[in-house]
PDB file of C-alpha atoms in Angstrom:
ATOM      1  CA  MET A   1      -0.392  -0.259   0.102  1.00 53.00           C
ATOM      2  CA  ASN A   2       1.519   3.359  -1.141  1.00 50.00           C
ATOM      3  CA  TRP A   3       1.669   6.468   0.801  1.00 46.00           C
ATOM      4  CA  HIS A   4      -1.131   8.243  -1.365  1.00 48.00           C
ATOM      5  CA  THR A   5      -3.755   4.836  -0.492  1.00 50.00           C
ATOM      6  CA  THR A   6      -2.844   5.292   3.050  1.00 51.00           C
ATOM      7  CA  GLN A   7      -3.756   8.853   3.452  1.00 46.00           C
ATOM      8  CA  HIS A   8      -6.935   8.593   1.276  1.00 47.00           C
ATOM      9  CA  LEU A   9      -7.404   5.755   4.058  1.00 45.00           C
ATOM     10  CA  LYS A  10      -7.113   8.634   6.788  1.00 48.00           C
ATOM     11  CA  ARG A  11      -9.195  10.553   5.670  1.00 51.00           C
ATOM     12  CA  SER A  12     -12.215   8.516   4.516  1.00 52.00           C
ATOM     13  CA  GLN A  13     -12.578   7.483   8.271  1.00 50.00           C
ATOM     14  CA  THR A  14     -12.462  11.000   9.306  1.00 53.00           C
ATOM     15  CA  HIS A  15     -14.833  11.844   7.390  1.00 50.00           C
ATOM     16  CA  ALA A  16     -16.908   8.965   8.768  1.00 48.00           C
ATOM     17  CA  GLN A  17     -16.034   9.686  12.442  1.00 50.00           C
ATOM     18  CA  GLN A  18     -17.025  12.794  11.646  1.00 49.00           C
ATOM     19  CA  LYS A  19     -20.641  12.027  10.033  1.00 51.00           C
ATOM     20  CA  THR A  20     -20.978   9.396  13.200  1.00 52.00           C
ATOM     21  CA  LEU A  21     -20.038  12.235  16.117  1.00 50.00           C
ATOM     22  CA  GLY A  22     -22.168  14.518  13.981  1.00 52.00           C
ATOM     23  CA  PHE A  23     -25.226  11.730  14.192  1.00 55.00           C
ATOM     24  CA  THR A  24     -24.796  11.443  17.891  1.00 71.00           C
ATOM     25  CA  LEU A  25     -25.586  14.868  18.546  1.00 69.00           C
ATOM     26  CA  LEU A  26     -28.513  14.710  16.153  1.00 71.00           C
ATOM     27  CA  GLU A  27     -30.119  11.565  17.795  1.00 72.00           C
ATOM     28  CA  VAL A  28     -29.180  13.005  21.584  1.00 72.00           C
ATOM     29  CA  LEU A  29     -30.824  16.694  20.589  1.00 77.00           C
ATOM     30  CA  VAL A  30     -34.008  15.582  19.178  1.00 75.00           C
ATOM     31  CA  ALA A  31     -33.952  12.445  22.651  1.00 75.00           C
ATOM     32  CA  ILE A  32     -34.026  15.875  24.708  1.00 78.00           C
ATOM     33  CA  ILE A  33     -36.982  17.344  22.794  1.00 80.00           C
ATOM     34  CA  VAL A  34     -39.018  14.096  22.709  1.00 77.00           C
ATOM     35  CA  PHE A  35     -38.340  14.087  26.085  1.00 71.00           C
ATOM     36  CA  SER A  36     -38.834  17.021  27.373  1.00 74.00           C
ATOM     37  CA  ILE A  37     -42.497  17.456  25.489  1.00 77.00           C
ATOM     38  CA  GLY A  38     -43.088  14.142  27.631  1.00 71.00           C
ATOM     39  CA  LEU A  39     -42.391  16.413  30.742  1.00 69.00           C
ATOM     40  CA  LEU A  40     -44.348  19.317  29.647  1.00 72.00           C
ATOM     41  CA  GLY A  41     -47.573  16.364  29.213  1.00 69.00           C
ATOM     42  CA  LEU A  42     -46.565  14.877  32.611  1.00 67.00           C
ATOM     43  CA  ALA A  43     -46.981  18.036  34.027  1.00 65.00           C
ATOM     44  CA  GLY A  44     -49.899  18.816  32.375  1.00 64.00           C
ATOM     45  CA  LEU A  45     -51.442  15.705  33.616  1.00 63.00           C
ATOM     46  CA  GLN A  46     -50.558  16.169  37.139  1.00 63.00           C
ATOM     47  CA  ILE A  47     -52.306  19.894  36.985  1.00 63.00           C
ATOM     48  CA  LEU A  48     -55.545  18.583  35.303  1.00 57.00           C
ATOM     49  CA  SER A  49     -56.091  15.765  38.162  1.00 58.00           C
ATOM     50  CA  LEU A  50     -54.936  17.957  41.146  1.00 57.00           C
ATOM     51  CA  LYS A  51     -57.197  20.258  39.122  1.00 60.00           C
ATOM     52  CA  LEU A  52     -60.378  17.672  39.170  1.00 52.00           C
ATOM     53  CA  SER A  53     -59.062  16.441  42.577  1.00 55.00           C
ATOM     54  CA  GLY A  54     -60.077  19.826  44.093  1.00 54.00           C
ATOM     55  CA  ASP A  55     -63.389  20.001  42.591  1.00 70.00           C
ATOM     56  CA  SER A  56     -64.785  16.401  43.264  1.00 79.00           C
ATOM     57  CA  LEU A  57     -63.584  17.563  46.483  1.00 82.00           C
ATOM     58  CA  LEU A  58     -65.993  20.970  46.100  1.00 84.00           C
ATOM     59  CA  ARG A  59     -68.750  18.999  45.303  1.00 87.00           C
ATOM     60  CA  THR A  60     -68.345  16.163  47.843  1.00 88.00           C
ATOM     61  CA  VAL A  61     -68.875  19.678  50.366  1.00 89.00           C
ATOM     62  CA  ALA A  62     -71.975  20.764  48.880  1.00 90.00           C
ATOM     63  CA  ALA A  63     -73.589  17.076  49.111  1.00 92.00           C
ATOM     64  CA  LEU A  64     -72.702  17.559  52.602  1.00 91.00           C
ATOM     65  CA  GLN A  65     -74.292  20.675  53.162  1.00 92.00           C
ATOM     66  CA  ALA A  66     -77.197  20.367  51.687  1.00 93.00           C
ATOM     67  CA  ASN A  67     -77.510  16.983  53.182  1.00 93.00           C
ATOM     68  CA  ASP A  68     -77.095  18.235  56.801  1.00 93.00           C
ATOM     69  CA  MET A  69     -79.512  21.006  55.594  1.00 94.00           C
ATOM     70  CA  VAL A  70     -82.238  17.757  54.730  1.00 95.00           C
ATOM     71  CA  ASP A  71     -82.126  16.622  58.166  1.00 94.00           C
ATOM     72  CA  ARG A  72     -82.333  19.811  60.117  1.00 92.00           C
ATOM     73  CA  MET A  73     -85.954  19.749  57.532  1.00 94.00           C
ATOM     74  CA  ARG A  74     -86.614  16.176  58.845  1.00 93.00           C
ATOM     75  CA  ALA A  75     -85.928  16.694  62.500  1.00 90.00           C
ATOM     76  CA  ASN A  76     -88.516  19.783  62.495  1.00 91.00           C
ATOM     77  CA  VAL A  77     -91.108  17.868  61.068  1.00 92.00           C
ATOM     78  CA  ALA A  78     -94.385  20.543  61.869  1.00 92.00           C
ATOM     79  CA  ALA A  79     -92.188  22.881  60.412  1.00 91.00           C
ATOM     80  CA  THR A  80     -91.481  21.504  57.398  1.00 91.00           C
ATOM     81  CA  SER A  81     -94.759  20.043  56.699  1.00 89.00           C
ATOM     82  CA  LEU A  82     -96.228  23.402  56.699  1.00 89.00           C
ATOM     83  CA  GLY A  83     -95.824  23.546  53.022  1.00 86.00           C
ATOM     84  CA  ILE A  84     -95.876  27.128  51.738  1.00 86.00           C
ATOM     85  CA  THR A  85     -96.222  28.523  54.555  1.00 89.00           C
ATOM     86  CA  SER A  86     -93.532  26.847  56.074  1.00 91.00           C
ATOM     87  CA  PRO A  87     -90.453  28.623  57.730  1.00 90.00           C
ATOM     88  CA  TYR A  88     -88.234  26.162  55.620  1.00 91.00           C
ATOM     89  CA  ASN A  89     -89.888  28.159  52.405  1.00 91.00           C
ATOM     90  CA  ASN A  90     -87.560  31.149  51.578  1.00 85.00           C
ATOM     91  CA  ALA A  91     -85.945  32.082  48.651  1.00 78.00           C
ATOM     92  CA  ALA A  92     -85.554  35.539  49.167  1.00 70.00           C
ATOM     93  CA  GLY A  93     -82.766  33.565  51.720  1.00 64.00           C
ATOM     94  CA  ALA A  94     -84.169  33.982  55.183  1.00 58.00           C
ATOM     95  CA  SER A  95     -82.610  35.882  57.935  1.00 58.00           C
ATOM     96  CA  ASN A  96     -78.977  34.889  59.804  1.00 58.00           C
ATOM     97  CA  ALA A  97     -80.254  35.919  62.885  1.00 66.00           C
ATOM     98  CA  ASN A  98     -79.720  33.707  65.413  1.00 69.00           C
ATOM     99  CA  PRO A  99     -83.358  33.599  67.566  1.00 70.00           C
ATOM    100  CA  ALA A 100     -81.402  32.494  70.854  1.00 66.00           C
ATOM    101  CA  CYS A 101     -83.475  29.974  72.110  1.00 69.00           C
ATOM    102  CA  LEU A 102     -80.827  27.424  72.461  1.00 66.00           C
ATOM    103  CA  GLY A 103     -77.136  27.840  73.914  1.00 63.00           C
ATOM    104  CA  MET A 104     -75.864  31.090  74.480  1.00 60.00           C
ATOM    105  CA  ASN A 105     -77.690  34.032  72.688  1.00 57.00           C
ATOM    106  CA  SER A 106     -75.451  37.148  71.436  1.00 61.00           C
ATOM    107  CA  SER A 107     -74.589  38.714  74.398  1.00 62.00           C
ATOM    108  CA  GLY A 108     -73.591  35.299  75.972  1.00 58.00           C
ATOM    109  CA  ASN A 109     -76.293  34.517  78.637  1.00 58.00           C
ATOM    110  CA  LEU A 110     -77.252  31.483  78.749  1.00 49.00           C
ATOM    111  CA  VAL A 111     -81.324  30.575  77.400  1.00 58.00           C
ATOM    112  CA  ASN A 112     -83.006  28.127  77.959  1.00 50.00           C
ATOM    113  CA  THR A 113     -86.075  28.689  76.555  1.00 64.00           C
ATOM    114  CA  SER A 114     -87.361  25.978  73.970  1.00 74.00           C
ATOM    115  CA  CYS A 115     -87.812  26.558  70.923  1.00 80.00           C
ATOM    116  CA  THR A 116     -91.210  26.917  68.751  1.00 86.00           C
ATOM    117  CA  PRO A 117     -90.770  24.936  65.203  1.00 88.00           C
ATOM    118  CA  THR A 118     -90.787  28.122  63.572  1.00 88.00           C
ATOM    119  CA  GLN A 119     -87.822  29.171  65.604  1.00 86.00           C
ATOM    120  CA  MET A 120     -85.591  26.233  64.990  1.00 86.00           C
ATOM    121  CA  ALA A 121     -86.299  26.909  61.294  1.00 89.00           C
ATOM    122  CA  GLN A 122     -84.648  30.094  61.826  1.00 87.00           C
ATOM    123  CA  HIS A 123     -81.715  28.591  64.105  1.00 83.00           C
ATOM    124  CA  ASP A 124     -81.235  26.036  61.692  1.00 87.00           C
ATOM    125  CA  PHE A 125     -80.091  28.330  59.448  1.00 88.00           C
ATOM    126  CA  TYR A 126     -78.202  30.568  61.526  1.00 84.00           C
ATOM    127  CA  GLU A 127     -75.968  27.834  61.747  1.00 83.00           C
ATOM    128  CA  TRP A 128     -76.083  26.254  58.038  1.00 88.00           C
ATOM    129  CA  PHE A 129     -75.438  30.146  56.250  1.00 86.00           C
ATOM    130  CA  ALA A 130     -72.945  30.829  58.518  1.00 84.00           C
ATOM    131  CA  ASN A 131     -71.433  26.739  58.301  1.00 84.00           C
ATOM    132  CA  LEU A 132     -71.871  27.537  53.608  1.00 84.00           C
ATOM    133  CA  SER A 133     -70.723  30.773  53.784  1.00 79.00           C
ATOM    134  CA  GLY A 134     -68.304  31.282  56.908  1.00 77.00           C
ATOM    135  CA  SER A 135     -69.242  33.571  60.472  1.00 70.00           C
ATOM    136  CA  ALA A 136     -66.776  36.684  61.708  1.00 63.00           C
ATOM    137  CA  ALA A 137     -66.017  35.486  65.243  1.00 55.00           C
ATOM    138  CA  THR A 138     -68.665  36.722  67.897  1.00 55.00           C
ATOM    139  CA  SER A 139     -67.885  37.168  71.557  1.00 50.00           C
ATOM    140  CA  TRP A 140     -69.514  33.693  72.748  1.00 48.00           C
ATOM    141  CA  ARG A 141     -67.854  31.363  69.467  1.00 54.00           C
ATOM    142  CA  PRO A 142     -65.040  31.954  67.261  1.00 59.00           C
ATOM    143  CA  ALA A 143     -65.056  32.168  63.278  1.00 61.00           C
ATOM    144  CA  ILE A 144     -66.011  29.772  61.789  1.00 64.00           C
ATOM    145  CA  PRO A 145     -64.426  29.534  57.620  1.00 69.00           C
ATOM    146  CA  ALA A 146     -66.471  29.279  54.485  1.00 78.00           C
ATOM    147  CA  ALA A 147     -67.394  25.487  53.954  1.00 80.00           C
ATOM    148  CA  LEU A 148     -66.874  26.583  49.705  1.00 86.00           C
ATOM    149  CA  PRO A 149     -65.451  29.208  48.359  1.00 86.00           C
ATOM    150  CA  SER A 150     -68.205  32.139  47.881  1.00 84.00           C
ATOM    151  CA  GLY A 151     -70.515  29.941  49.010  1.00 86.00           C
ATOM    152  CA  ALA A 152     -74.253  30.546  48.539  1.00 88.00           C
ATOM    153  CA  GLY A 153     -77.469  28.672  49.241  1.00 90.00           C
ATOM    154  CA  VAL A 154     -80.720  28.814  49.758  1.00 92.00           C
ATOM    155  CA  VAL A 155     -84.108  25.769  50.846  1.00 93.00           C
ATOM    156  CA  CYS A 156     -87.435  26.904  48.513  1.00 93.00           C
ATOM    157  CA  ILE A 157     -90.340  25.480  47.022  1.00 93.00           C
ATOM    158  CA  ASP A 158     -89.647  24.689  43.670  1.00 92.00           C
ATOM    159  CA  SER A 159     -91.086  22.631  40.896  1.00 90.00           C
ATOM    160  CA  THR A 160     -88.388  22.600  38.295  1.00 91.00           C
ATOM    161  CA  PRO A 161     -85.375  22.344  41.154  1.00 91.00           C
ATOM    162  CA  ASN A 162     -81.725  22.573  38.660  1.00 91.00           C
ATOM    163  CA  ASP A 163     -81.789  25.459  38.192  1.00 91.00           C
ATOM    164  CA  GLY A 164     -81.133  29.417  39.515  1.00 91.00           C
ATOM    165  CA  THR A 165     -78.864  31.705  40.290  1.00 90.00           C
ATOM    166  CA  PRO A 166     -77.356  32.748  43.898  1.00 87.00           C
ATOM    167  CA  ASP A 167     -78.580  36.274  42.473  1.00 88.00           C
ATOM    168  CA  ASN A 168     -82.063  34.518  40.740  1.00 91.00           C
ATOM    169  CA  PRO A 169     -82.225  31.581  42.457  1.00 91.00           C
ATOM    170  CA  ALA A 170     -85.538  30.437  40.385  1.00 90.00           C
ATOM    171  CA  CYS A 171     -87.850  29.102  42.899  1.00 91.00           C
ATOM    172  CA  ASP A 172     -90.960  29.011  41.560  1.00 91.00           C
ATOM    173  CA  ASN A 173     -93.075  28.221  44.502  1.00 90.00           C
ATOM    174  CA  VAL A 174     -95.138  25.754  42.710  1.00 88.00           C
ATOM    175  CA  VAL A 175     -96.849  22.713  44.797  1.00 85.00           C
ATOM    176  CA  VAL A 176     -96.884  19.783  41.522  1.00 78.00           C
ATOM    177  CA  VAL A 177     -98.364  17.223  44.075  1.00 74.00           C
ATOM    178  CA  ALA A 178    -101.181  18.270  46.569  1.00 72.00           C
ATOM    179  CA  GLY A 179     -99.894  18.451  49.988  1.00 69.00           C
ATOM    180  CA  LYS A 180     -96.800  17.261  48.993  1.00 81.00           C
ATOM    181  CA  PRO A 181     -94.784  20.200  48.169  1.00 87.00           C
ATOM    182  CA  ILE A 182     -90.446  19.467  46.730  1.00 90.00           C
ATOM    183  CA  PHE A 183     -88.405  21.406  48.956  1.00 94.00           C
ATOM    184  CA  ALA A 184     -85.636  22.240  46.734  1.00 94.00           C
ATOM    185  CA  ILE A 185     -82.263  22.697  48.452  1.00 95.00           C
ATOM    186  CA  LYS A 186     -79.670  24.748  45.746  1.00 95.00           C
ATOM    187  CA  ILE A 187     -76.155  25.338  46.577  1.00 92.00           C
ATOM    188  CA  TRP A 188     -73.529  27.321  44.172  1.00 92.00           C
ATOM    189  CA  TRP A 189     -70.009  27.807  44.742  1.00 88.00           C
ATOM    190  CA  THR A 190     -67.471  29.731  42.593  1.00 86.00           C
ATOM    191  CA  GLU A 191     -63.864  26.795  41.740  1.00 75.00           C
ATOM    192  CA  ARG A 192     -61.165  27.226  40.507  1.00 62.00           C
ATOM    193  CA  GLN A 193     -60.292  31.396  42.133  1.00 52.00           C
ATOM    194  CA  GLY A 194     -57.251  32.861  41.411  1.00 47.00           C
ATOM    195  CA  PRO A 195     -55.108  36.334  40.142  1.00 42.00           C
ATOM    196  CA  GLN A 196     -57.317  36.072  36.829  1.00 42.00           C
ATOM    197  CA  GLY A 197     -60.681  36.578  39.175  1.00 48.00           C
ATOM    198  CA  ALA A 198     -63.095  34.274  39.575  1.00 54.00           C
ATOM    199  CA  GLY A 199     -63.891  31.200  38.046  1.00 73.00           C
ATOM    200  CA  ALA A 200     -66.815  29.468  36.674  1.00 81.00           C
ATOM    201  CA  THR A 201     -70.011  28.870  39.048  1.00 86.00           C
ATOM    202  CA  HIS A 202     -71.803  25.210  40.203  1.00 88.00           C
ATOM    203  CA  ARG A 203     -75.168  24.014  41.430  1.00 92.00           C
ATOM    204  CA  TYR A 204     -75.784  21.127  43.938  1.00 93.00           C
ATOM    205  CA  VAL A 205     -79.238  20.685  44.712  1.00 95.00           C
ATOM    206  CA  THR A 206     -80.742  18.294  46.055  1.00 94.00           C
ATOM    207  CA  THR A 207     -84.439  17.525  47.435  1.00 94.00           C
ATOM    208  CA  LEU A 208     -87.130  16.731  49.976  1.00 93.00           C
ATOM    209  CA  SER A 209     -90.517  16.151  49.598  1.00 88.00           C
ATOM    210  CA  LEU A 210     -92.288  14.427  53.154  1.00 78.00           C
TER     211      LEU A 210
END
């Protein structure tokens, strides 16, 4: 093998090595890009999973709050069975004033008088709204954090319960079956609040008919 042939072979080998090195770097760059895209996808799935978990938790809390009012109404049949005139039928929103017939009044004095059915309903609303929307501390009770963000609720007679907004609960006060009104317990809350403002308003509805 002469000198020219040897030099040609060396140049060919060097060129092949450079091409191989170039392909290797390109493959590494492609692999990094693909891996980065995969990580972004996983991050997006994680964020979506956290969001769905949060939404599910709030819906569960809303269901618990609605069922709490149902239990209160079942326990106070004397007031619930009044139908249209029931103190629980309050589309405009019941007063959140404590009737002070249970426990301590706003002055911290123990009250021993018994609640009438109407007073019991008022007391139920007082506690329900405090749990749902939160309540500031008083001289006789610590502050209660809101169970739901921007939580709002209403109890009313409604033949088409799956409608309404916090500002317009759309209670029609119609009794479909004589003597058996449908009480709708409607709860609203806002999900995904952030720096861009409030998110969508969601509604949970359950009904009670005695």
